[in-house]
Coordinates of C-alpha atoms in Angstrom, one line a residue:
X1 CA 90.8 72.8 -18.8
X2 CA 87.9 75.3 -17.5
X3 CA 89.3 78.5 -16.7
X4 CA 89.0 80.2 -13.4
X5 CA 87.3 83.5 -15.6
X6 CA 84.9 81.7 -17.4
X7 CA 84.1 79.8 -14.7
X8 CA 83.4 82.7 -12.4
X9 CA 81.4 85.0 -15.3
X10 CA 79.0 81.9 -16.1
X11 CA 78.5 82.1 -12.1
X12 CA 78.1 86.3 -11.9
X13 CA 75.2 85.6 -14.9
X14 CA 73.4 83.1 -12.9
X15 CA 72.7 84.7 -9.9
X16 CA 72.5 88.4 -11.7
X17 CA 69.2 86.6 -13.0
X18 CA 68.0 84.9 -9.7
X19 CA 65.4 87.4 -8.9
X20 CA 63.1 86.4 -12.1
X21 CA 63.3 82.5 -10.9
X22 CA 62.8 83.1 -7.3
X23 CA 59.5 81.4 -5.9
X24 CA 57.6 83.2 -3.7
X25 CA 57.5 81.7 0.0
X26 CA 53.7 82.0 1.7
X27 CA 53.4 82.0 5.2
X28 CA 52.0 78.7 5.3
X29 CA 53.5 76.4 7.3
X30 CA 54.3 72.8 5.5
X31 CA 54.4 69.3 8.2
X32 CA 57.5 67.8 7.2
X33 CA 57.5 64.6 5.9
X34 CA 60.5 61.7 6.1
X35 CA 62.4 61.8 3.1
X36 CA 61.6 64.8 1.2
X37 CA 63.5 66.8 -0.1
X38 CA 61.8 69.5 -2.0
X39 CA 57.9 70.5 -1.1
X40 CA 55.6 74.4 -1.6
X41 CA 52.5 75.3 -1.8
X42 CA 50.9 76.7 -4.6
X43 CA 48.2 79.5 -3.9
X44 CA 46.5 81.9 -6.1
X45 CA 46.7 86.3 -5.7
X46 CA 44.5 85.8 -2.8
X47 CA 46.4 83.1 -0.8
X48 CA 44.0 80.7 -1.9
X49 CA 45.8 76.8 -2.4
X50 CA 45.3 75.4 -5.6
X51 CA 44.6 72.0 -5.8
X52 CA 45.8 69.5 -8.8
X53 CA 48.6 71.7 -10.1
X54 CA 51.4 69.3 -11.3
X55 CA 54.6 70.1 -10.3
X56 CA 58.1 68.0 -11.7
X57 CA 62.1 68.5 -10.6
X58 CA 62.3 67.0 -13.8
X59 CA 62.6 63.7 -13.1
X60 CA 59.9 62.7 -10.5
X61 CA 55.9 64.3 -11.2
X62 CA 53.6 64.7 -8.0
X63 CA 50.2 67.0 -8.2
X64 CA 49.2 69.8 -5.2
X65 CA 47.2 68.4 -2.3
X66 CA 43.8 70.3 -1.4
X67 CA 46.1 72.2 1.0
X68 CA 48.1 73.3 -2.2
X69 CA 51.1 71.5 -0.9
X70 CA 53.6 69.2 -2.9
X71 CA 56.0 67.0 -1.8
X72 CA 58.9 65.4 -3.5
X73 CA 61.4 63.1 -2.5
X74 CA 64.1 64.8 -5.2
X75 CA 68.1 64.0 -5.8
X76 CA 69.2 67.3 -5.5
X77 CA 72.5 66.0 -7.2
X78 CA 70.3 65.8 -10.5
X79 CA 67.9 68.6 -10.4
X80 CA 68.3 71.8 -11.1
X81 CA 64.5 73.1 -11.0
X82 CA 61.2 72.7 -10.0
X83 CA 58.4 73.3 -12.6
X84 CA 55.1 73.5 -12.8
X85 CA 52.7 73.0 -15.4
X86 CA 50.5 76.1 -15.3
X87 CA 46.8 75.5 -15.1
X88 CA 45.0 76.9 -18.4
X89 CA 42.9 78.7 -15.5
X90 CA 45.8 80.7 -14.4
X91 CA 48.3 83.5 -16.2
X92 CA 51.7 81.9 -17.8
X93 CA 53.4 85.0 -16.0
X94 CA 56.6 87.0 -17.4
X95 CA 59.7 89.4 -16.6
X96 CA 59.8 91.7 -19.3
X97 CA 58.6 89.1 -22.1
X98 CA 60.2 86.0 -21.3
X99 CA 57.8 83.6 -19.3
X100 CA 58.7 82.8 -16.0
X101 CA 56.8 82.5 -12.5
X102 CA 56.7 78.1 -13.4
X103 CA 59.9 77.5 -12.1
X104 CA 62.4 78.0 -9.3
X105 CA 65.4 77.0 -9.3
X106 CA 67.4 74.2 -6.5
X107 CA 70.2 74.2 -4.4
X108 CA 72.4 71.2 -3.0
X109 CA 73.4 72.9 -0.3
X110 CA 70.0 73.3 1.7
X111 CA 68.7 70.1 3.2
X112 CA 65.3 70.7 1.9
X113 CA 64.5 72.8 -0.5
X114 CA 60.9 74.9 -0.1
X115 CA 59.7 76.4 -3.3
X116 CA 56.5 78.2 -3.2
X117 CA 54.6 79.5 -6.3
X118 CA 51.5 82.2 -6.3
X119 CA 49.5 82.3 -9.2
X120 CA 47.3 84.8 -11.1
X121 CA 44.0 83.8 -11.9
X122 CA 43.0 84.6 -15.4
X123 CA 40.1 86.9 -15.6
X124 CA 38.1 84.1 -17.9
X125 CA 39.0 81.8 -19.0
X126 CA 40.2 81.8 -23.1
X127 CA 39.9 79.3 -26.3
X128 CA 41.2 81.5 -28.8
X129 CA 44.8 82.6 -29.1
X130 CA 47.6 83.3 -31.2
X131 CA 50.8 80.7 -30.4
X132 CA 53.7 82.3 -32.6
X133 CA 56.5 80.1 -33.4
X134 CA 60.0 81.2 -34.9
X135 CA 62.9 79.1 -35.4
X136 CA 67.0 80.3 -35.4
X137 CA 66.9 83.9 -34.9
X138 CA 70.9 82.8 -34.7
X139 CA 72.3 86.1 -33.9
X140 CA 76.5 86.1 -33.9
X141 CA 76.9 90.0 -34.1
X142 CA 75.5 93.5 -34.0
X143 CA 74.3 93.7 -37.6
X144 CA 72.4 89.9 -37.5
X145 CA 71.0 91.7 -34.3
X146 CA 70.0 94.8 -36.0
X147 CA 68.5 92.4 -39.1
X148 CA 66.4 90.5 -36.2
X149 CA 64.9 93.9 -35.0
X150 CA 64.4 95.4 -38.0
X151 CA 63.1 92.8 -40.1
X152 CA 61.6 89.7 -38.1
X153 CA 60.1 92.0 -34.6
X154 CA 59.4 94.8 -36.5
X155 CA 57.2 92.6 -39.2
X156 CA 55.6 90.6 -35.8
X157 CA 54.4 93.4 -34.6
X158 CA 52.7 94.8 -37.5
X159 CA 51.0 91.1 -38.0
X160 CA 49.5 91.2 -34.4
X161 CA 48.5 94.8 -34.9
X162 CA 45.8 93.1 -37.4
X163 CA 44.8 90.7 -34.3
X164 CA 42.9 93.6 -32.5
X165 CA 44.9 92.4 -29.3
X166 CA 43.9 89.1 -29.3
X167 CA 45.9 87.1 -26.5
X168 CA 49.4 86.0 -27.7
X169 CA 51.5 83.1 -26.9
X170 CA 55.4 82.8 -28.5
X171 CA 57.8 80.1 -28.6
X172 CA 61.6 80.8 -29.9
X173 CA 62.3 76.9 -31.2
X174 CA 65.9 77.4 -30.1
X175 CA 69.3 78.9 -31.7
X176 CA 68.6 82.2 -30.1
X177 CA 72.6 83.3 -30.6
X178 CA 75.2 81.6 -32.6
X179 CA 77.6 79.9 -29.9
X180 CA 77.8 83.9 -28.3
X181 CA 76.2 83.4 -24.7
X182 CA 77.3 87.3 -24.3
X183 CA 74.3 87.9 -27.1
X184 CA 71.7 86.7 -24.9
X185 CA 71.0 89.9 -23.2
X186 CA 70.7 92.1 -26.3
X187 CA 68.5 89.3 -27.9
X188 CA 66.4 89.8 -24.7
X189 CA 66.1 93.4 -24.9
X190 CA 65.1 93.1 -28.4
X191 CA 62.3 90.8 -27.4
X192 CA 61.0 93.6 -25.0
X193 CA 60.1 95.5 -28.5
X194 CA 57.6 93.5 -29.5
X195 CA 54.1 93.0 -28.5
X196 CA 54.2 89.7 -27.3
X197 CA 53.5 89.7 -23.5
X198 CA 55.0 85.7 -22.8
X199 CA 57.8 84.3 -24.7
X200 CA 58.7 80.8 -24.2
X201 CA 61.7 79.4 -24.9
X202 CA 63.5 75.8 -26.3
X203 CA 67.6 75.3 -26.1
X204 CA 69.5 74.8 -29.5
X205 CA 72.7 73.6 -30.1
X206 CA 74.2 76.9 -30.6
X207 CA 72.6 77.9 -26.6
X208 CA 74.4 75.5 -25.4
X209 CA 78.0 76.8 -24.2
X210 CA 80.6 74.8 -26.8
X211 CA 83.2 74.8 -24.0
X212 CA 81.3 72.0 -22.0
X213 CA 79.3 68.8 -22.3
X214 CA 76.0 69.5 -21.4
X215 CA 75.0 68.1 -17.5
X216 CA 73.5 65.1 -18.2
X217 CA 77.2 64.1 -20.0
X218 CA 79.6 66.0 -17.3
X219 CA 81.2 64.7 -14.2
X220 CA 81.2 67.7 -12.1
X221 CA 78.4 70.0 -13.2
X222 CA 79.7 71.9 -10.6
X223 CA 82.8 73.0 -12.7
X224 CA 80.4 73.9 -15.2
X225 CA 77.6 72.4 -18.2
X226 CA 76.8 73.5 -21.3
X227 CA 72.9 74.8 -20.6
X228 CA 74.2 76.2 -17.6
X229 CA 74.1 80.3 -19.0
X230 CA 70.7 79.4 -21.3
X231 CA 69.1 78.2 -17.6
X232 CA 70.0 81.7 -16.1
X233 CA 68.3 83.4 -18.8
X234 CA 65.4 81.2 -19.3
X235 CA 65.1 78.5 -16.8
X236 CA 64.4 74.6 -17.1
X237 CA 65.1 72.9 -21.0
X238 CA 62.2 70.5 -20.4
X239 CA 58.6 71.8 -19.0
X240 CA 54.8 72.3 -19.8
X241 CA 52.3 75.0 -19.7
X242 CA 48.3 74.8 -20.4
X243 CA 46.8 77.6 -22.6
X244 CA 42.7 77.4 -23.2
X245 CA 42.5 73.3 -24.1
X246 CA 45.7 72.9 -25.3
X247 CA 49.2 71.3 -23.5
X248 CA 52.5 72.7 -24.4
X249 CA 55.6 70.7 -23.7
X250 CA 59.1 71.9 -24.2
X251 CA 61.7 69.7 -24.6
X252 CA 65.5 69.9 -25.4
X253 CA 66.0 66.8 -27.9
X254 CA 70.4 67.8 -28.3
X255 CA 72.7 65.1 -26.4
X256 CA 75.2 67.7 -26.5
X257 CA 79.2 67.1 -26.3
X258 CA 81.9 70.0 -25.7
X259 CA 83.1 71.6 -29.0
X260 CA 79.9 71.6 -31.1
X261 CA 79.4 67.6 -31.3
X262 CA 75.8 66.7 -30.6
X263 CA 73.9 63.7 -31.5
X264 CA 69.9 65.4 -32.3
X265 CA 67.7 62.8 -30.0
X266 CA 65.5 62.8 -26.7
X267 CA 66.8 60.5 -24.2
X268 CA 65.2 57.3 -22.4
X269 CA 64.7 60.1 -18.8
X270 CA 63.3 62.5 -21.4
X271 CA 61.1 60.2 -22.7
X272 CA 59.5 59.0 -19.4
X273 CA 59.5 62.4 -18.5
X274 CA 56.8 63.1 -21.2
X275 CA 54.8 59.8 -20.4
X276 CA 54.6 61.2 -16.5
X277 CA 53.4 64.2 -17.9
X278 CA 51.4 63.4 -19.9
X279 CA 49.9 61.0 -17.3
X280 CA 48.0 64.1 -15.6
X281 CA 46.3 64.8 -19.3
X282 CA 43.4 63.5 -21.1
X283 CA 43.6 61.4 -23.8
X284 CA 42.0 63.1 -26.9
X285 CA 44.2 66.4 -25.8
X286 CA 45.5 68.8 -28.4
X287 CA 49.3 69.0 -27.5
X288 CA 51.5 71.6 -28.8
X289 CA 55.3 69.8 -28.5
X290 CA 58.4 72.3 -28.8
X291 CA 61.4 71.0 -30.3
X292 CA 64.6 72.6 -31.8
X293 CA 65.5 70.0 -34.2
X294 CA 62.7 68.4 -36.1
X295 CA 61.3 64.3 -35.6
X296 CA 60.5 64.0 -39.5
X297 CA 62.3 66.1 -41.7
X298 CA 63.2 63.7 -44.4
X299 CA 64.9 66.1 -47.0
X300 CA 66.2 68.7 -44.9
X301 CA 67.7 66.7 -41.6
X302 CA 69.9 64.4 -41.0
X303 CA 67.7 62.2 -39.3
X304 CA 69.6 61.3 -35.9
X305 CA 65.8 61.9 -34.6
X306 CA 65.1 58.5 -35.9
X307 CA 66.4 57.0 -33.4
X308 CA 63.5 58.0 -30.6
X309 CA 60.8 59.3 -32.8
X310 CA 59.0 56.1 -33.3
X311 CA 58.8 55.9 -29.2
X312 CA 57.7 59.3 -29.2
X313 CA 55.2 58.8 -31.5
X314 CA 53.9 56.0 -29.8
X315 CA 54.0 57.9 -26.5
X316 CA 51.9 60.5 -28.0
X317 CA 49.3 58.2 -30.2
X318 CA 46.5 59.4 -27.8
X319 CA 46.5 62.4 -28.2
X320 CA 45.9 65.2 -31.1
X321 CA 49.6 66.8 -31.7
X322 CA 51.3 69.4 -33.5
X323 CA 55.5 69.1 -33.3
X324 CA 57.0 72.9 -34.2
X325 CA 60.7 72.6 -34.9
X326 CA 63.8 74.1 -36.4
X327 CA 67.1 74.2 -36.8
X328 CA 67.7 72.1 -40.3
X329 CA 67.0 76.2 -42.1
X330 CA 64.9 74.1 -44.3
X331 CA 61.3 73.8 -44.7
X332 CA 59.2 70.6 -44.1
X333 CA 55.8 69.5 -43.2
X334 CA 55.0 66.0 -41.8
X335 CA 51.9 64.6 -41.9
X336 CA 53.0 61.2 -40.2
X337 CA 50.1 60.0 -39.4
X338 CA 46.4 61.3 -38.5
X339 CA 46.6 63.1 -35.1
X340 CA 50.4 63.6 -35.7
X341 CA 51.5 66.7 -37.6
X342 CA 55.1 68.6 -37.7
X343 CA 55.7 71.7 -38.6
X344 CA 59.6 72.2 -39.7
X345 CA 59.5 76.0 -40.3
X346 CA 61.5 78.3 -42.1
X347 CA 64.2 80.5 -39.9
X348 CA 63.6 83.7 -38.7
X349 CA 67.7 84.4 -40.1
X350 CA 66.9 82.1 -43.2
X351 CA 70.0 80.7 -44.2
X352 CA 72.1 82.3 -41.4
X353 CA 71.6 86.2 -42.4
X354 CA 73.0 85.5 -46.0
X355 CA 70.4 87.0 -47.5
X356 CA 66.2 86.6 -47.4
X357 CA 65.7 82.3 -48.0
X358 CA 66.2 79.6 -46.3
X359 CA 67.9 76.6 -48.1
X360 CA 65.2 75.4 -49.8
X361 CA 64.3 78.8 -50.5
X362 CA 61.2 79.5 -48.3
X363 CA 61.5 83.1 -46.9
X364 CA 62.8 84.2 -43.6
X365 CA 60.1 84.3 -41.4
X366 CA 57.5 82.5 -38.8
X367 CA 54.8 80.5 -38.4
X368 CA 51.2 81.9 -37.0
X369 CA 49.3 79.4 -35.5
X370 CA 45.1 80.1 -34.9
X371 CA 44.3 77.9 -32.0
X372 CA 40.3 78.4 -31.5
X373 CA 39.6 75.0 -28.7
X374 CA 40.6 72.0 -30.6
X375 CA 40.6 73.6 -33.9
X376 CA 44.5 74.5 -35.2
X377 CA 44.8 76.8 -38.4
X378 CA 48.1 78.0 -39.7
X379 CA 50.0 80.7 -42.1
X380 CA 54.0 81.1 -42.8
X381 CA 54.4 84.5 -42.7
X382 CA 57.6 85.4 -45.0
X383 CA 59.2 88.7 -43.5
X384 CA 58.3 92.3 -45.4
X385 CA 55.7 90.1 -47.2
X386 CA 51.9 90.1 -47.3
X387 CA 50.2 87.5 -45.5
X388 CA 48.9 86.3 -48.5
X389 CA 52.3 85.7 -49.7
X390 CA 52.4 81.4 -49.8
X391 CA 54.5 81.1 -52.5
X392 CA 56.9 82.2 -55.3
X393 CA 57.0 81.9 -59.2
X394 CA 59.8 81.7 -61.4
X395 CA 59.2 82.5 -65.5
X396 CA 60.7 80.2 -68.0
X397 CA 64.4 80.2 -68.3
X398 CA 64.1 81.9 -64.6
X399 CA 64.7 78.4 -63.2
X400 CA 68.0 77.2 -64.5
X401 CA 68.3 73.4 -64.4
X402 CA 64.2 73.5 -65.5
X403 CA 64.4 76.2 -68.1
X404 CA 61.4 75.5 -70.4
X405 CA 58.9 75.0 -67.0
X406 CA 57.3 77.8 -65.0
X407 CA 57.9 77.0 -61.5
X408 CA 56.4 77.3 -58.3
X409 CA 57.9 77.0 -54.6
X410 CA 55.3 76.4 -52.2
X411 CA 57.1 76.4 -48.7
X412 CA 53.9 75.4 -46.5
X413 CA 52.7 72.8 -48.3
X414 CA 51.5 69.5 -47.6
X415 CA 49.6 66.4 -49.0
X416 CA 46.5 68.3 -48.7
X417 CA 47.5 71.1 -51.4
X418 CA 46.5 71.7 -54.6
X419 CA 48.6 73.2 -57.0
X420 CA 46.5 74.5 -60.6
X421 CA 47.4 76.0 -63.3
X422 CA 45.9 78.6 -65.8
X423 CA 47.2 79.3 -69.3
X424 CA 45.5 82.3 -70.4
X425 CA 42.2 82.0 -68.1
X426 CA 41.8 78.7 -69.4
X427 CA 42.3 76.1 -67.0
X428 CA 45.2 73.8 -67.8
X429 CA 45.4 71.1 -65.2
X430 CA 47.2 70.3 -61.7
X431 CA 51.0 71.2 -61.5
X432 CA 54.1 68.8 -61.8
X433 CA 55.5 68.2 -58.2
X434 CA 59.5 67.7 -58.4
X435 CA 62.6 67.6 -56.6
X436 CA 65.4 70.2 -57.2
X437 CA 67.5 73.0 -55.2
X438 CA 65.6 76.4 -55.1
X439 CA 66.7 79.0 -57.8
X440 CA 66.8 81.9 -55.5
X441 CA 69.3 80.0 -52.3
X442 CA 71.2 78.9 -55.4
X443 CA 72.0 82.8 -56.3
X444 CA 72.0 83.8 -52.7
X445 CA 74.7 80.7 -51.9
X446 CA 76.4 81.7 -55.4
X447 CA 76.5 77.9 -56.1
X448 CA 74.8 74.9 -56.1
X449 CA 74.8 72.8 -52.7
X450 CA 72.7 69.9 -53.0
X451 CA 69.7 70.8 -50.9
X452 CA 67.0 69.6 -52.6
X453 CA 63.0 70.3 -51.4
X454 CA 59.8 68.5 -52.4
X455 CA 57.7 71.7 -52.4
X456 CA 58.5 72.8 -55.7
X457 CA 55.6 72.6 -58.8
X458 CA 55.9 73.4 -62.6
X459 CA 54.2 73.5 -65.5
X460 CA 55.2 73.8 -69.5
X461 CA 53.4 76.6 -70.9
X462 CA 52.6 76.7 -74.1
X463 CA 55.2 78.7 -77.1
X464 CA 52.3 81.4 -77.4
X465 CA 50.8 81.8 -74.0
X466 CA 50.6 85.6 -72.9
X467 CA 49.7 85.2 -68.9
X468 CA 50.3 82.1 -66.7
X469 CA 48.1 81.7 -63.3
X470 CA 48.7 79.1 -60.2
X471 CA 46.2 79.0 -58.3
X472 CA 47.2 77.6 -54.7
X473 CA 44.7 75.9 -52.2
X474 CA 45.6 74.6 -48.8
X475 CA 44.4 72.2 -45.8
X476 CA 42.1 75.1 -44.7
X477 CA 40.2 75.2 -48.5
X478 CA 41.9 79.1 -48.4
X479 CA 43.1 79.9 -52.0
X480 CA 46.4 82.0 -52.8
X481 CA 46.8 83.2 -56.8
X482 CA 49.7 84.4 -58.5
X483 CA 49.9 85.3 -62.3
X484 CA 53.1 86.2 -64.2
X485 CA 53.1 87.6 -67.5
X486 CA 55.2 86.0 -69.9

């Protein structure tokens, strides 16, 4: 049973945070029409409507008229929000480095709800940015706080100081705290550290509040669901933004019980939500998707994505997309097909603050994605590491259950890699890809645990070879070299 307490602190959170949802009436007057139930208008700094803007309670899409205005016929029973999908002509705005000014949040209680949104026009209009992504901060106390800080914002900030202020985009791929809703605030605060302006936002199963289901699985959401605390800090689960040619969608893919049991999926709503969206973008579209647990991860996962990835795939086959996930703490890339690529990154706590790795051993750290127009590059950037740091070597007898190889672990590689290797200067051939668990989580863990990765590469050198040198080339033709002597 849902105690009175919790019950009224979940309440004194949400409405301590109201003032960073709240839409902005105009003095426009909207005709009513018969049956609606939500409807704004959408102007820019100078009171000026903007046409075309698509706006969702997130169920049911519409797009401003010429007036600016939007009209909805919405079951205020079932939505909590109204978002918009920010024009990439207009600023993704934000309170102190979380993005809001896309959403406003609902209310059962008024007859019709009239949510009004002003937006600031970009100065020109952009092509090139920076889209940071980092998975499972997964804070549970002061020190893992501290760690976050110290170690992951302190090393994104000196990575952007190299950008010469070039503009930046983050997304947080969920996990922000570790079942401790208190710990959003302090996570928060740490975020205002950095030099991000805009971070976005996607809900993990450790944001969601373990003593509920979450509201599409409760009776009474009035008594309380599991997003309910996340959505006071940073709104809506599922929206979209625009950012020079490319559209980002957010989506929470948990079907989330009380007490920690979740099935990892996107539901049949969710997934016509993202065909209604999408509906209002061109085909041939570079979209970013925002996930906390991954579609693809084959090694890593436990695959309960299976179940809707084929119809999200499908969904999507039009368009140019790149999935960033989380959550499995293990690194993956998926190539599944041509125009469909996921990135599974490493976590920004590796494997939960233990130490530097994640379980297959890929450093703590995040992913930097170059987004010039159509044109998507990308670097894992390992915490207190150079940026040229893609990959580690172990000597012989380093690795134990491959004693006689040199080996390689290669976190962000793909299909497209190649791995060489140099005995001496003298070109010896491509390496060996294999299967095993990572050296380095094994003595972090202080066992073995099973987790196997795919991204690891050796080589036998020879019983009189002085100086070993891999040579590492990605998707992008940019070379990495590391030499060991032996």
């Amino acid at each position: 049973m849902i105690s009175k307490r919790h019950l009224l602190i979940s309440l004194l959170l949400l409405f301590s945070i109201l003032p960073l949802w709240a839409g902005c009436d105009t003095e426009i007057s909207i005709p009513p029409q018969k049956g609606v139930t939500l409807h704004g208008v959408i102007v820019d700094e100078t009171n000026q409507p903007i046409e075309g803007v698509v706006v969702n309670d997130g169920l049911n899409f519409t797009q401003t008229d010429k007036r600016g205005m939007y009209f909805l016929k919405t079951d205020l029973s079932k939505s909590r929000f109204v978002s918009i999908s920010i024009p990439a002509a207009f600023e993704i705005g934000s309170d102190e480095q979380i993005a809001n000014g896309f959403y406003a949040p609902l209310s059962a209680n008024e007859k019709v709800n009239r949510r009004d949104f002003i937006l600031q026009k970009r100065k020109q209009t952009i092509d090139e940015f920076l889209y940071i992504a980092i998975s499972d901060p997964q804070i549970k106390n002061e020190i893992q706080l501290e760690r976050f800080r110290n170690e992951t914002v302190s090393d994104l900030n000196e990575t952007l100081s190299r950008y010469n202020d070039k503009e930046t985009l983050a997304i947080v791929l969920g996990d922000m705290v570790f079942d401790q809703m208190n710990l959003f605030h302090p996570y928060k605060k740490v975020l205002r550290q950095t030099s991000v302006k805009t971070f976005l936002h996607t809900i993990g199963n450790h944001d969601i509040d373990l003593s509920y289901n979450d509201f599409q699985n409760t009776v009474d959401p009035s008594m309380g669901y599991g997003e309910k605390i996340y959505e006071s800090h940073f709104g809506p689960t599922d929206y979209s933004v625009n950012m020079g040619k490319v559209h980002i969608i957010t989506m929470k893919n948990l079907d989330y019980y009380q007490g920690k049991k979740y099935t990892e999926r996107l539901t049949l709503p969710q997934l016509e939500w993202i065909k209604k969206d999408l509906s209002y973008i061109e085909p041939g579209t570079t979209v970013f998707i925002n996930l906390h647990a991954p579609t693809s991860n084959k090694t890593g996962g436990n695959n309960n994505m299976k179940s809707t990835t084929l119809q999200l795939i499908e969904i999507l086959k039009n368009y140019k997309v790149h999935v960033f996930a989380g959550h499995t703490h293990f690194y993956e890339n998926a190539e599944v097909n041509p125009s469909f690529y996921e990135h599974n990154i490493g976590a920004a706590c590796g494997a939960w603050w233990a130490g530097n790795v994640n379980r297959c051993g890929a450093p703590n750290g995040y992913l930097v994605t170059e987004v010039n127009g159509d044109n998507i590059t990308w670097f894992y950037k390992a915490t207190g590491k150079e940026a040229a740091y893609q990959f580690r070597i172990y000597k012989p007898g380093e690795f134990e259950s491959q004693s006689e190889f040199i080996v390689a672990n290669i976190w962000d590689w793909d299909n497209s890699y190649n791995v060489k290797w140099y005995e001496d200067g003298f070109l010896k051939g491509n390496m060996e890809q294999f299967s095993d668990e990572d050296q380095d989580y094994i003595l972090m863990h202080g066992k073995a645990a099973g987790y196997k990765t795919n991204h690891l590469f050796r080589a036998i050198p020879s019983s009189n070879a002085k100086q070993v040198t891999i040579e590492v080339t990605n998707r992008f033709g940019k070379t990495f070299k590391n030499e060991v002597l032996l």
